[in-house]
Amino acid sequence: MAVPPVSRVSPVTTPATRYARSGGVHIAYQVVGSGPFDLLWVPGWVSNLEMSWEVPEHARFLRRLASFSRLILFDKRGTGLSDAVSVEHLPDLEQRMDDVRAVLDAAGSTSAAILGASEGGNLSVLFAATHPERVRALVLAASFAKRVWSPDYPWAPTRESREHAEEMMLAKWSGEMELDDLAPSAVGDPALMARIATYFRRSASPGAAVALNRMNTEIDTRAVLPSITVPTLLLCRRDDREVLAEESRWMAGQIPGARYVELPGADHLPWTGDIDGLLDEVEEFLTGVRRGPDPDRRLATVLFTDIVGSTATAAALGDRGWQDLLEQHHRLVRRELDHFGGSEVDTAGDGFFATFDRPARAVRCAIAIGEAVGTLGLTTRAGVHTGEVELAGGAVRGIAVHIGARVAEQAGPGEVLVSGTVKDLVAGSGLRFRNRGAVQLKGVPGEWRLYLAEL
């Protein structure tokens, strides 16, 4: 099967990580995009800059922000790639505010919009109120002003509830964790849950995670809210279990001129659930334009299959016999594609090109195809890769398509080869893989580690 042409879609690469000095502490930061204004992303609780780009959902969230801004990212001290700090001497919000200033200075930013999520909202609030000359606008997503219940702030969890959460955090940190409240849309998707849990583990140690959670319990920025003078937008998903919509609505009422938008959904993490619905509001508020997501680009898993030794088999059978066998082959392949939810894109000769919305389904489908056509005395080889594709006039293009085709070319008779991206995404699916080493794929920069898939 001919390799599709490479389109203008570029592969996702991790931006260079740099370090800003803040009071003797190294703060990791990245800059990506070249939009008309700077946008600082202040993550919640814990983060890991480089791991953010390895989680497709998180990477898509960041790419969308960078599509209309010069995006500045950082890991707060004590998390991710920034310097670790003693859990007995955790930084307060004022120290972290100094870190923000150091990052902006290092990135050459004199004025930036700030987008803060969850606990990152408190830091964003304090910085915007203290340094309005450096903040062009403020966006708060699922943020809170106080993290423990009191009669005059009835939306927060009780102190006992917070202490129980810390106990569960320590008990579950090495496993899948309890993420149902953070990302309920991911329930039922073990691979996505595993990716989120891995992201958190790489962002902080168990002791640091609990200590930071304990520090957040003491946060109270209510008195600061009326001092904010920059344009402000507050966003909250209607059924968020971590930050109640009533809480965000109350905060909006405390900030002069603030706008409040309530979105459908229950996910607390802004990069899970309806990402585009949330980012549509952010982009319109910051740019005045509601562009919406790029309608012809999306994350997909591509599958390529073809018959091994098809030329020799066709010569032995003759035109009519080969055509009959090929029709049976196509029927079986389409049966498996239908069973596993694949979408046929193209069929050229004895090869198939299909897309899937989940990589584990694509791998299982490839294995099933090999078994099915084996009953006809045929042997297939297959390649699977996950990446961003471009849809145009019914065609599917992009570097991910090119990589998938090249991966298939590396497969031997009866083999299903997958890229390292696919292997990482299907963690927890029950599929097994054998390392086939790193190879050069024709026309694709760098080395690519491939794996042999097995049930």
Coordinates of C-alpha atoms in Angstrom, one line a residue:
M1 CA 0.0 0.0 0.0
A2 CA 1.4 3.4 -1.0
V3 CA 2.5 5.7 1.9
P4 CA 0.2 8.7 2.0
P5 CA 2.0 12.1 1.4
V6 CA 3.1 14.0 4.5
S7 CA 0.8 17.0 5.1
R8 CA 1.5 20.3 6.9
V9 CA 0.5 18.9 10.3
S10 CA 3.6 18.9 12.5
P11 CA 4.4 16.3 15.1
V12 CA 4.0 17.4 18.7
T13 CA 7.3 18.1 20.3
T14 CA 8.1 19.0 23.9
P15 CA 9.2 22.6 24.2
A16 CA 12.6 23.3 25.7
T17 CA 12.6 23.4 29.5
R18 CA 14.4 26.3 31.0
Y19 CA 15.0 27.5 34.6
A20 CA 14.4 30.9 36.3
R21 CA 16.1 31.7 39.6
S22 CA 13.8 32.8 42.4
G23 CA 15.4 33.4 45.8
G24 CA 18.0 30.6 45.2
V25 CA 15.4 28.1 43.9
H26 CA 15.2 26.9 40.3
I27 CA 11.8 27.2 38.7
A28 CA 11.2 25.2 35.6
Y29 CA 9.4 26.9 32.7
Q30 CA 8.6 26.6 29.0
V31 CA 7.5 29.0 26.3
V32 CA 5.5 27.8 23.3
G33 CA 3.5 29.6 20.6
S34 CA 3.9 33.0 19.0
G35 CA 0.6 34.7 19.6
P36 CA 0.0 38.5 19.9
F37 CA 0.0 38.4 23.8
D38 CA 1.5 36.4 26.6
L39 CA -0.6 33.9 28.6
L40 CA 0.7 32.4 31.8
W41 CA -0.8 29.0 32.7
V42 CA -0.9 28.4 36.4
P43 CA -1.7 24.7 37.1
G44 CA -3.4 23.4 40.1
W45 CA -1.9 21.5 43.0
V46 CA 1.0 19.6 41.2
S47 CA 2.3 19.5 37.7
N48 CA 5.1 18.3 35.5
L49 CA 6.0 20.4 32.4
E50 CA 7.4 17.6 30.2
M51 CA 4.9 15.0 31.3
S52 CA 2.1 17.4 30.3
W53 CA 3.1 16.9 26.6
E54 CA 3.0 13.1 27.0
V55 CA -0.6 13.0 28.0
P56 CA -2.6 13.6 24.8
E57 CA -5.5 15.2 26.5
H58 CA -3.3 17.6 28.4
A59 CA -1.1 18.3 25.3
R60 CA -4.2 19.2 23.3
F61 CA -5.3 21.6 26.0
L62 CA -1.9 23.4 25.9
R63 CA -1.7 23.4 22.1
R64 CA -5.1 25.1 21.9
L65 CA -3.9 27.8 24.4
A66 CA -0.7 28.3 22.4
S67 CA -2.7 28.6 19.1
F68 CA -3.8 32.1 20.1
S69 CA -1.1 33.2 22.6
R70 CA 2.5 33.1 23.5
L71 CA 2.0 30.5 26.2
I72 CA 4.2 30.4 29.3
L73 CA 4.2 27.3 31.5
F74 CA 5.9 26.5 34.8
D75 CA 6.1 24.0 37.6
K76 CA 5.6 25.6 41.0
R77 CA 8.5 25.1 43.5
G78 CA 8.3 21.7 45.1
T79 CA 6.6 20.1 42.0
G80 CA 7.5 18.6 38.7
L81 CA 10.9 19.8 37.3
S82 CA 11.3 22.7 39.7
D83 CA 13.5 22.4 42.8
A84 CA 12.2 20.2 45.6
V85 CA 11.5 21.9 48.9
S86 CA 11.3 20.5 52.4
V87 CA 7.8 19.4 53.3
E88 CA 8.3 21.0 56.7
H89 CA 9.0 24.4 55.0
L90 CA 6.6 24.6 52.1
P91 CA 6.4 27.9 50.2
D92 CA 3.5 30.2 51.0
L93 CA 1.6 32.1 48.3
E94 CA 3.8 35.1 48.6
Q95 CA 6.9 33.1 47.8
R96 CA 5.1 31.4 44.9
M97 CA 4.1 34.9 43.7
D98 CA 7.8 35.7 43.6
D99 CA 8.3 32.6 41.5
V100 CA 5.7 33.8 39.0
R101 CA 7.5 37.1 38.7
A102 CA 10.8 35.4 38.1
V103 CA 9.3 33.2 35.4
L104 CA 7.7 36.1 33.6
D105 CA 11.0 38.1 33.8
A106 CA 13.0 35.1 32.5
A107 CA 10.5 34.7 29.6
G108 CA 10.8 38.3 28.7
S109 CA 7.1 39.1 29.6
T110 CA 6.2 42.5 30.9
S111 CA 2.4 41.9 30.7
A112 CA 0.5 38.7 30.5
A113 CA -3.0 37.3 30.8
I114 CA -3.1 34.7 33.6
L115 CA -5.2 31.4 33.5
G116 CA -5.2 29.7 36.9
A117 CA -7.0 26.4 37.6
S118 CA -8.0 25.0 41.0
E119 CA -5.3 25.7 43.6
G120 CA -3.5 27.7 40.9
G121 CA -6.3 30.2 41.0
N122 CA -5.3 31.4 44.5
L123 CA -1.8 32.2 43.3
S124 CA -3.3 33.9 40.2
V125 CA -5.7 36.0 42.3
L126 CA -2.9 37.2 44.6
F127 CA -0.6 38.1 41.8
A128 CA -3.3 39.9 39.8
A129 CA -4.3 42.0 42.9
T130 CA -0.7 42.7 43.8
H131 CA 0.8 43.4 40.3
P132 CA -2.1 44.7 38.1
E133 CA 0.5 46.5 35.9
R134 CA 1.7 43.0 34.8
V135 CA -1.7 41.4 34.3
R136 CA -3.8 42.2 31.3
A137 CA -6.6 39.8 32.2
L138 CA -7.4 37.0 34.7
V139 CA -9.2 33.8 34.0
L140 CA -10.0 31.4 36.9
A141 CA -11.2 27.8 36.2
A142 CA -12.7 25.7 38.9
S143 CA -10.9 27.9 41.5
F144 CA -11.7 28.3 45.2
A145 CA -11.1 31.1 47.7
K146 CA -11.0 28.9 50.8
R147 CA -10.4 25.2 51.1
V148 CA -12.0 24.3 54.4
W149 CA -15.6 24.7 55.6
S150 CA -16.7 27.6 57.8
P151 CA -20.2 29.0 58.4
D152 CA -19.5 31.9 56.1
Y153 CA -18.0 29.7 53.4
P154 CA -20.2 26.6 53.4
W155 CA -19.1 25.2 50.0
A156 CA -15.7 23.9 51.0
P157 CA -15.1 20.4 52.5
T158 CA -14.7 20.0 56.2
R159 CA -11.3 19.7 57.8
E160 CA -12.1 16.1 58.6
S161 CA -12.9 15.4 55.0
R162 CA -9.6 17.0 54.0
E163 CA -7.7 14.8 56.5
H164 CA -9.4 11.7 55.2
A165 CA -8.4 12.7 51.6
E166 CA -4.8 12.9 52.7
E167 CA -4.9 9.4 54.2
M168 CA -6.4 8.0 51.0
M169 CA -3.8 9.9 49.0
L170 CA -0.9 8.2 50.8
A171 CA -2.6 4.8 50.5
K172 CA -3.4 5.1 46.8
W173 CA -0.5 7.2 45.4
S174 CA 1.3 4.1 44.1
G175 CA -1.7 2.8 42.3
E176 CA -4.6 4.1 40.2
M177 CA -5.6 6.7 42.9
E178 CA -9.2 7.8 43.4
L179 CA -9.7 10.1 40.4
D180 CA -13.5 9.8 40.0
D181 CA -14.1 13.3 41.4
L182 CA -11.3 14.9 39.4
A183 CA -12.1 13.4 36.0
P184 CA -15.5 11.6 36.1
S185 CA -15.6 11.6 32.3
A186 CA -12.6 9.2 32.4
V187 CA -14.4 6.6 34.5
G188 CA -14.7 3.5 32.3
D189 CA -11.5 4.4 30.4
P190 CA -8.7 2.6 32.4
A191 CA -6.0 3.7 30.0
L192 CA -6.9 7.4 30.5
M193 CA -7.2 6.9 34.3
A194 CA -3.7 5.4 34.3
R195 CA -2.3 8.3 32.3
I196 CA -3.7 10.8 34.8
A197 CA -2.4 8.8 37.8
T198 CA 1.1 8.6 36.2
Y199 CA 1.0 12.3 35.6
F200 CA 0.3 13.0 39.2
R201 CA 3.0 10.6 40.4
R202 CA 5.6 12.2 38.2
S203 CA 4.6 15.6 39.5
A204 CA 5.2 15.0 43.2
S205 CA 6.2 12.4 45.7
P206 CA 3.6 11.0 48.0
G207 CA 4.9 13.1 50.9
A208 CA 5.1 16.3 48.9
A209 CA 1.6 15.7 47.5
V210 CA 0.1 15.3 50.9
A211 CA 2.1 18.3 52.3
L212 CA 1.0 20.5 49.5
N213 CA -2.6 19.4 49.9
R214 CA -2.3 20.2 53.6
M215 CA -1.0 23.7 52.7
N216 CA -3.9 24.2 50.4
T217 CA -6.2 23.5 53.3
E218 CA -5.0 26.7 55.0
I219 CA -5.5 28.9 51.9
D220 CA -8.0 31.8 52.2
T221 CA -7.9 34.6 49.6
R222 CA -11.4 35.9 50.2
A223 CA -10.1 39.3 51.4
V224 CA -8.1 39.7 48.2
L225 CA -11.0 39.3 45.8
P226 CA -12.4 42.8 46.0
S227 CA -8.9 44.2 45.3
I228 CA -8.7 42.7 41.8
T229 CA -9.0 45.5 39.1
V230 CA -8.1 43.6 35.9
P231 CA -10.8 42.1 33.6
T232 CA -11.7 38.7 35.1
L233 CA -13.5 35.6 34.0
L234 CA -14.5 32.8 36.2
L235 CA -15.4 29.4 34.8
C236 CA -16.9 26.3 36.5
R237 CA -18.5 23.1 35.3
R238 CA -22.0 22.8 36.6
D239 CA -21.5 19.4 38.4
D240 CA -17.9 19.8 39.5
R241 CA -17.5 17.7 42.7
E242 CA -14.3 19.5 43.9
V243 CA -15.4 23.1 43.5
L244 CA -19.1 23.8 43.6
A245 CA -20.6 26.1 41.0
E246 CA -22.1 28.1 43.8
E247 CA -18.6 28.7 45.1
S248 CA -17.3 30.1 41.8
R249 CA -20.5 32.2 41.4
W250 CA -19.9 33.7 44.9
M251 CA -16.3 34.5 44.0
A252 CA -17.4 36.3 40.8
G253 CA -19.6 38.4 42.9
Q254 CA -16.7 39.5 45.1
I255 CA -14.5 40.7 42.1
P256 CA -15.6 44.0 40.7
G257 CA -16.9 43.6 37.1
A258 CA -16.1 39.9 37.0
R259 CA -17.9 37.7 34.5
Y260 CA -19.1 34.2 35.5
V261 CA -19.8 31.4 33.0
E262 CA -21.1 28.0 34.1
L263 CA -20.4 25.1 31.8
P264 CA -22.0 21.7 31.5
G265 CA -20.0 18.8 32.8
A266 CA -18.5 17.4 36.0
D267 CA -14.7 17.3 35.4
H268 CA -12.6 19.3 37.8
L269 CA -9.4 19.0 35.7
P270 CA -9.8 21.6 32.9
W271 CA -7.9 19.3 30.4
T272 CA -10.4 16.4 30.7
G273 CA -14.1 16.4 29.7
D274 CA -15.3 19.1 27.3
I275 CA -11.9 20.8 26.8
D276 CA -13.1 22.8 23.8
G277 CA -16.2 24.2 25.5
L278 CA -14.0 25.6 28.3
L279 CA -11.3 26.9 25.9
D280 CA -13.9 28.6 23.7
E281 CA -14.8 30.8 26.6
V282 CA -11.2 31.5 27.5
E283 CA -10.3 32.4 23.9
E284 CA -13.3 34.7 23.4
F285 CA -12.6 36.5 26.7
L286 CA -8.9 37.1 25.9
T287 CA -9.1 37.8 22.2
G288 CA -12.7 38.9 21.5
V289 CA -13.1 36.1 18.9
R290 CA -14.9 32.8 19.5
R291 CA -13.0 30.8 16.9
G292 CA -13.8 27.4 18.3
P293 CA -11.6 24.3 17.8
D294 CA -10.0 23.6 14.5
P295 CA -12.7 21.4 13.0
D296 CA -10.4 19.4 10.8
R297 CA -7.7 18.3 13.3
R298 CA -8.0 15.7 16.0
L299 CA -6.2 13.0 17.8
A300 CA -6.6 9.5 16.2
T301 CA -5.1 6.1 16.1
V302 CA -4.2 4.9 12.6
L303 CA -3.9 1.3 11.5
F304 CA -2.3 0.0 8.4
T305 CA -2.4 -3.7 7.3
D306 CA -1.4 -5.5 4.1
I307 CA -0.9 -9.1 3.0
V308 CA 2.5 -10.6 3.1
G309 CA 3.7 -12.1 -0.2
S310 CA 0.6 -10.9 -2.1
T311 CA 2.5 -10.7 -5.4
A312 CA 3.5 -14.3 -5.4
T313 CA 0.1 -15.5 -4.2
A314 CA -1.6 -13.5 -7.0
A315 CA 0.7 -15.0 -9.6
A316 CA 0.0 -18.5 -8.3
L317 CA -3.8 -18.1 -8.3
G318 CA -4.2 -16.1 -11.4
D319 CA -6.3 -13.0 -11.8
R320 CA -9.7 -14.6 -11.1
G321 CA -8.6 -16.7 -8.2
W322 CA -6.7 -13.8 -6.6
Q323 CA -9.7 -11.5 -7.0
D324 CA -11.9 -14.0 -5.3
L325 CA -9.5 -14.4 -2.4
L326 CA -9.0 -10.7 -2.1
E327 CA -12.8 -10.2 -1.8
Q328 CA -12.9 -12.7 1.1
H329 CA -10.0 -10.9 2.7
H330 CA -11.7 -7.6 2.5
R331 CA -14.9 -9.0 3.9
L332 CA -13.1 -10.4 7.0
V333 CA -11.1 -7.2 7.5
R334 CA -14.2 -5.0 7.3
R335 CA -16.0 -7.4 9.8
E336 CA -13.2 -6.8 12.3
L337 CA -13.1 -3.1 11.7
D338 CA -16.8 -2.9 12.4
H339 CA -16.5 -5.1 15.5
F340 CA -13.8 -2.9 17.0
G341 CA -15.2 0.5 16.0
G342 CA -12.7 1.3 13.3
S343 CA -13.4 3.6 10.4
E344 CA -12.1 2.5 7.0
V345 CA -10.3 5.3 5.2
D346 CA -8.7 3.7 2.2
T347 CA -8.2 0.4 0.5
A348 CA -5.5 0.1 -2.1
G349 CA -4.8 -3.4 -3.5
D350 CA -4.4 -5.7 -0.6
G351 CA -3.9 -3.1 2.1
F352 CA -6.2 -1.3 4.5
F353 CA -5.9 2.1 6.2
A354 CA -8.3 2.7 9.1
T355 CA -8.7 5.1 12.1
F356 CA -9.8 4.5 15.7
D357 CA -10.7 6.7 18.6
R358 CA -9.0 4.4 21.1
P359 CA -5.5 2.9 20.5
A360 CA -6.3 -0.4 22.4
R361 CA -9.1 -1.1 20.0
A362 CA -6.9 -0.6 17.0
V363 CA -4.3 -3.0 18.4
R364 CA -6.8 -5.7 19.2
C365 CA -8.4 -5.2 15.8
A366 CA -5.0 -5.7 14.1
I367 CA -4.5 -8.9 16.0
A368 CA -8.0 -10.1 15.2
I369 CA -7.5 -9.3 11.5
G370 CA -4.4 -11.4 11.4
E371 CA -6.3 -14.4 13.0
A372 CA -9.3 -14.0 10.7
V373 CA -7.5 -13.9 7.4
G374 CA -5.3 -16.7 8.5
T375 CA -8.3 -19.0 7.9
L376 CA -7.9 -18.1 4.2
G377 CA -4.2 -19.2 4.2
L378 CA -3.1 -15.5 4.2
T379 CA -0.6 -13.7 6.5
T380 CA -0.8 -10.0 7.3
R381 CA 1.4 -7.5 8.9
A382 CA 0.2 -4.3 10.6
G383 CA 1.4 -1.0 12.1
V384 CA -0.4 1.2 14.7
H385 CA 0.4 4.7 15.7
T386 CA -1.5 7.5 17.6
G387 CA -1.1 11.2 16.8
E388 CA -2.8 14.3 15.4
V389 CA -4.4 13.9 12.0
E390 CA -5.9 16.4 9.5
L391 CA -9.3 15.7 7.9
A392 CA -9.8 17.2 4.5
G393 CA -12.6 16.3 2.0
G394 CA -13.0 12.8 3.5
A395 CA -9.2 12.2 3.5
V396 CA -7.1 11.7 6.6
R397 CA -3.6 13.2 6.4
G398 CA -0.8 14.2 8.6
I399 CA 2.5 13.1 10.0
A400 CA 0.8 10.5 12.2
V401 CA -0.5 8.8 9.1
H402 CA 2.9 8.8 7.5
I403 CA 4.4 7.3 10.7
G404 CA 1.7 4.6 11.0
A405 CA 2.5 3.5 7.4
R406 CA 6.2 3.4 8.1
V407 CA 5.6 1.4 11.3
A408 CA 3.7 -1.2 9.3
E409 CA 6.6 -1.5 6.8
Q410 CA 8.8 -2.6 9.7
A411 CA 6.5 -5.4 10.7
G412 CA 7.3 -9.0 9.8
P413 CA 4.9 -11.7 8.7
G414 CA 2.1 -12.1 11.2
E415 CA 3.3 -9.2 13.3
V416 CA 1.5 -6.2 14.7
L417 CA 4.0 -3.4 15.5
V418 CA 3.1 -0.3 17.4
S419 CA 4.9 3.0 18.2
G420 CA 6.0 3.8 21.7
T421 CA 3.2 6.4 21.8
V422 CA 0.6 3.6 21.5
K423 CA 2.3 1.4 24.1
D424 CA 2.2 4.2 26.6
L425 CA -1.4 5.1 25.9
V426 CA -2.8 1.6 26.4
A427 CA -1.2 1.0 29.8
G428 CA -3.6 -1.0 31.9
S429 CA -5.5 -2.4 28.9
G430 CA -4.2 -6.0 29.3
L431 CA -2.2 -5.9 26.1
R432 CA 1.4 -7.1 26.2
F433 CA 4.4 -5.8 24.2
R434 CA 7.9 -6.9 23.4
N435 CA 10.5 -4.2 22.7
R436 CA 11.8 -4.3 19.1
G437 CA 14.3 -1.5 19.6
A438 CA 14.7 2.0 18.1
V439 CA 14.6 2.4 14.3
Q440 CA 14.8 5.2 11.7
L441 CA 11.5 5.6 9.8
K442 CA 12.0 6.7 6.3
G443 CA 11.1 10.4 5.9
V444 CA 10.4 10.8 9.7
P445 CA 13.0 12.7 11.9
G446 CA 14.6 11.0 14.9
E447 CA 14.5 7.5 16.2
W448 CA 11.3 5.7 16.9
R449 CA 11.0 2.8 19.4
L450 CA 8.7 0.1 18.2
Y451 CA 7.0 -2.7 20.1
L452 CA 5.5 -6.1 19.1
A453 CA 1.9 -6.4 20.3
E454 CA 0.6 -9.6 21.9
L455 CA -2.6 -10.5 23.6

